[in-house]
Amino acid sequence: MGDEDWEAEIINPHVSSYVPVFEKDRYSSGANGDTFNRTPSSSSEMDDGPSRRDHFMRSGFASGRSLGNRDAGEPNKRENTSTMGGFGGGKGFGNRGFSNKFEEGDSSGFWRGSNNDREDNQTRSRGFSKRGDNEFDQDEGMQRTSGLFGSRRPALRGTGSGDTSQSRSGSGSGRGGYKGLNEEVITGSGKNSWKSEAEGGESGDIQGPKVTYIPPPPPEDEDSIFAHYQTGINFDKYDTILVEISGHDAPPAILTFEEANLCQTLNNNIAKAGYTKLTPVQKYSIPIILAGRDLMACAQTGSGKTAAFLLPILAHMMRDGITASRFKELQEPECIIVAPTRELINQIYLEARKFSFGTCVRAVVIYGGTQLGHSIRQIVQGCNILCATPGRLMDIIGKEKIGLRQIKYLVLDEADRMLDMGFGPEMKKLISCPGMPSKEERQTLMFSATFPEEIQRLAGEFLKSNYLFVAVGQVGGACRDVQQTIFQVGQYSKREKLVEILRNTGDERTMVFVETKKKADFIATFLCQEKISTTSIHGDREQREREQALGDFRCGKCPVLVATSVAARGLDIENVQHVINFDLPSTIDEYVHRIGRTGRCGNTGRAISFFDPDSDNHLAQPLVKILSDAQQDVPGWLEEIAFSTYVPGFGGSTRGNVFASVDTRKGKSTLNTTGFSSSQASNPVDDESWD
Ligand SMILES: Nc1ncnc2c1ncn2[C@@H]1O[C@H](COP(=O)(O)OP(=O)(O)OP(=O)(O)O)[C@@H](O)[C@H]1O
């Protein structure tokens, strides 16, 4: 269904009559007693750019929980029909307003936005991208809320305890503007006052208001720092997975944490984190990294790649000592870790903070959507491990807020994404920065669950020639703990099918992936109207809202999260039982990462995908391969489509090696059915810019 179809839906929504809760909520207090100073809505407000949520709710899609409960003084309990409209039930109504065109002007303009709304995990077709083209996080200097921090104790997440946002209907001038605590609002003019900074860039030539958020520090209590979920019943099955190492003189794998000979503090932190057994990728990666070797590691989603690089790096720092400290004029971190999205890099930061607890190593996280000054202030307090998204990292380097001379470790998580045409140019700029040690002088580590051949070739520029390649299981293969089901569903039947499924999944946490940002908003609205508590995350939402949405999803207030590709990779969220590909992605890599949001760390999960023959036939062959390799049932109709779309010369029969990734130094082909590595698959350009 093209955007114009969705437009018809939005302008003439075929939904039952629906009482926006906004009118009821206007002067209610939020669930936790937050008082929202709501100025009476007036026509003048519409012109003055009311706060995001006010206007949004007036447009009939009131946001937040039905406050009927609260009006009636009932306890604020989560219920399946909790969210009346809007996305994100949650502590207060309306603090889930949407940063989409509903809010910026009359909704009739909603669908006149750019058609480049596509948001998928592949690179742009327009050659090397400049900042602002990536479908991932580009520094937008936008707001973010608390609620992001990944403490795995639901009680701590999304309850608003960290959410310090008090809404005011506008900044001093009354000209619109959402002003939460710690939020700096520099009001701009005109109804586009809510354009993200990305349109104006970080360089000060901002047209609209510059709204940046200064995130409150994550919980500092040990329980929160070490909160974790349990490994699943299939955790021990990891031992049966074949591991392939290619390269010379690989050190032997270790079987236990003790064999890694880590310091006592690290071992204490590992135990507090609930880790008792190594996963395969850790068994092989930790000794390789301790031995000082460069590494490209491929292992299935949810199998512990983060600790696989953090633990040995920390061990080295503890052994060799660190130099960066808050007493230094210029911070020169020993380690830089990059990842494609803000939520993922923050998750990695929290893992680094966990494992370095009680040591002198200080981890810092910087990414777009937060005040640049805040990032700098975090760094100057001491920075040994810098976790960053590329855009904000290059900003900080450009402003000479850090030195690179002491870099010993450069880590690319989701490396195939970091090296494709989306982020590749920025990565190349990074390793060419003045002071950055050459690949011979530093240790470079790359991790992902997928690694197309083309990317492996690009990786060669970053890695020493004698790097080791570790492949755990079928590289690019899906996690076998995820039960995969493919339904053939035409675009006009998807919503009905989705509701049918969600009626059955109830409160079980479900991620619904869609193709475009507009569709994410639409589907989330639609589900709310179906009284299914839903929130959404995509690149058009402000960072504050993205993180609030993630917080609400993590803590279970909103058991359904509608997402674009921004949530496809790396996010490690407890109890995600289902992944639904409302729209299949454009490449099989993205499919593998999306369904990998469930079935993590030995737990089981379910992935259901809607295959639309009008648009998804190119995926039939790789899907058959992925399903077969993961010992899943392959629907007959899918096999028939795969045969009918058979591309001779690329991977043999549909059951052949249609798609696999092996160490290119072995000369094997690793092409997918389109004949290109998925990083080259031409994909619609979007106007997304995140970082
Ligand atoms: N050895 C271990 N024992 C128990 N739990 C572990 C172990 N290693 C990692 N975990 C947990 O498993 C979960 C998944 O780890 P992680 O997010 O690093 O996976 P990943 O391989 O990076 O996944 P993805 O490919 O999706 O990024 C996390 O909650 C992590 O704390």
Tab-separated table of N, CA and C and ligand atoms in Angstrom, residues 152 229 231 235 257 274-275 277-279 282 300-306 347 351 354 414 570 572 597 600-601, ligand 1:
chain	number	residue	atom	x	y	z
A	152	ARG	N	17.616	-3.661	33.304
A	152	ARG	CA	16.700	-4.704	32.870
A	152	ARG	C	15.642	-5.006	33.905
A	229	TYR	N	18.348	-10.353	32.365
A	229	TYR	CA	17.324	-11.397	32.276
A	229	TYR	C	18.012	-12.761	32.182
A	231	THR	N	19.119	-16.487	31.031
A	231	THR	CA	19.355	-17.215	29.781
A	231	THR	C	18.238	-18.243	29.610
A	235	PHE	N	20.171	-22.285	25.992
A	235	PHE	CA	21.503	-21.679	26.114
A	235	PHE	C	22.593	-22.739	25.928
A	257	PHE	N	35.327	-18.749	31.832
A	257	PHE	CA	35.792	-17.388	32.100
A	257	PHE	C	37.128	-17.428	32.834
A	274	GLY	N	25.361	-12.287	35.991
A	274	GLY	CA	24.661	-13.550	35.778
A	274	GLY	C	25.301	-14.443	34.738
A	275	TYR	N	26.499	-14.104	34.316
A	275	TYR	CA	27.174	-14.933	33.309
A	275	TYR	C	27.937	-16.048	34.030
A	277	LYS	N	28.517	-19.178	31.972
A	277	LYS	CA	29.108	-19.938	30.856
A	277	LYS	C	29.381	-19.000	29.700
A	278	LEU	N	30.411	-19.307	28.965
A	278	LEU	CA	30.742	-18.512	27.779
A	278	LEU	C	29.863	-18.946	26.613
A	279	THR	N	29.522	-17.998	25.761
A	279	THR	CA	28.863	-18.373	24.500
A	279	THR	C	29.978	-18.657	23.468
A	282	GLN	N	32.112	-15.832	22.420
A	282	GLN	CA	32.992	-15.368	23.493
A	282	GLN	C	34.173	-16.326	23.670
A	300	GLN	N	25.364	-15.447	15.644
A	300	GLN	CA	23.934	-15.181	15.511
A	300	GLN	C	23.460	-14.118	16.494
A	301	THR	N	22.339	-13.577	16.222
A	301	THR	CA	21.776	-12.528	17.072
A	301	THR	C	21.544	-13.072	18.472
A	302	GLY	N	21.786	-12.238	19.432
A	302	GLY	CA	21.508	-12.564	20.830
A	302	GLY	C	22.473	-13.550	21.445
A	303	SER	N	23.673	-13.670	20.862
A	303	SER	CA	24.604	-14.695	21.365
A	303	SER	C	25.816	-14.124	22.086
A	304	GLY	N	25.707	-12.857	22.526
A	304	GLY	CA	26.725	-12.342	23.425
A	304	GLY	C	27.919	-11.673	22.784
A	305	LYS	N	27.725	-11.070	21.624
A	305	LYS	CA	28.863	-10.422	20.941
A	305	LYS	C	29.357	-9.213	21.727
A	306	THR	N	28.469	-8.538	22.443
A	306	THR	CA	28.895	-7.323	23.151
A	306	THR	C	29.951	-7.639	24.205
A	347	GLN	N	22.923	1.218	24.727
A	347	GLN	CA	22.872	-0.134	25.330
A	347	GLN	C	24.282	-0.670	25.524
A	351	GLU	N	26.420	-1.676	29.001
A	351	GLU	CA	27.167	-2.922	29.196
A	351	GLU	C	28.611	-2.602	29.615
A	354	LYS	N	28.648	-1.548	33.102
A	354	LYS	CA	28.421	-2.711	33.986
A	354	LYS	C	29.734	-3.450	34.233
A	414	GLU	N	27.729	-4.142	14.777
A	414	GLU	CA	26.905	-4.154	13.549
A	414	GLU	C	27.779	-3.684	12.378
A	570	GLY	N	20.559	-5.123	17.041
A	570	GLY	CA	21.277	-5.002	18.300
A	570	GLY	C	20.461	-4.846	19.553
A	572	ASP	N	18.596	-5.192	22.727
A	572	ASP	CA	18.475	-6.378	23.575
A	572	ASP	C	17.419	-6.075	24.620
A	597	ARG	N	15.501	-9.913	17.310
A	597	ARG	CA	15.108	-9.148	18.508
A	597	ARG	C	14.416	-10.071	19.503
A	600	ARG	N	16.572	-14.579	22.204
A	600	ARG	CA	17.929	-14.162	22.541
A	600	ARG	C	18.488	-14.929	23.715
A	601	CYS	N	19.765	-15.209	23.629
A	601	CYS	CA	20.485	-15.797	24.756
A	601	CYS	C	19.868	-17.118	25.224
B	1	LIG	N1	27.871	-15.666	28.649
B	1	LIG	C1	26.645	-15.167	28.882
B	1	LIG	N2	25.855	-15.699	29.820
B	1	LIG	C2	24.614	-15.202	30.049
B	1	LIG	N3	24.059	-14.174	29.374
B	1	LIG	C3	24.813	-13.614	28.413
B	1	LIG	C4	26.130	-14.074	28.117
B	1	LIG	N4	26.626	-13.297	27.114
B	1	LIG	C5	25.672	-12.403	26.815
B	1	LIG	N5	24.586	-12.591	27.588
B	1	LIG	C6	23.332	-11.834	27.513
B	1	LIG	O1	22.736	-12.197	26.278
B	1	LIG	C7	21.988	-11.076	25.743
B	1	LIG	C8	22.398	-10.828	24.300
B	1	LIG	O2	23.742	-10.357	24.278
B	1	LIG	P1	24.179	-9.332	23.135
B	1	LIG	O3	23.188	-8.220	23.100
B	1	LIG	O4	25.603	-9.017	23.337
B	1	LIG	O5	23.961	-10.235	21.839
B	1	LIG	P2	24.475	-9.922	20.362
B	1	LIG	O6	25.133	-11.140	19.872
B	1	LIG	O7	25.263	-8.668	20.372
B	1	LIG	O8	23.093	-9.720	19.626
B	1	LIG	P3	22.819	-8.860	18.271
B	1	LIG	O9	23.431	-9.592	17.141
B	1	LIG	O10	21.325	-8.828	18.208
B	1	LIG	O11	23.426	-7.517	18.511
B	1	LIG	C9	22.296	-9.908	26.659
B	1	LIG	O12	21.218	-9.743	27.570
B	1	LIG	C10	23.537	-10.338	27.420
B	1	LIG	O13	23.590	-9.757	28.712
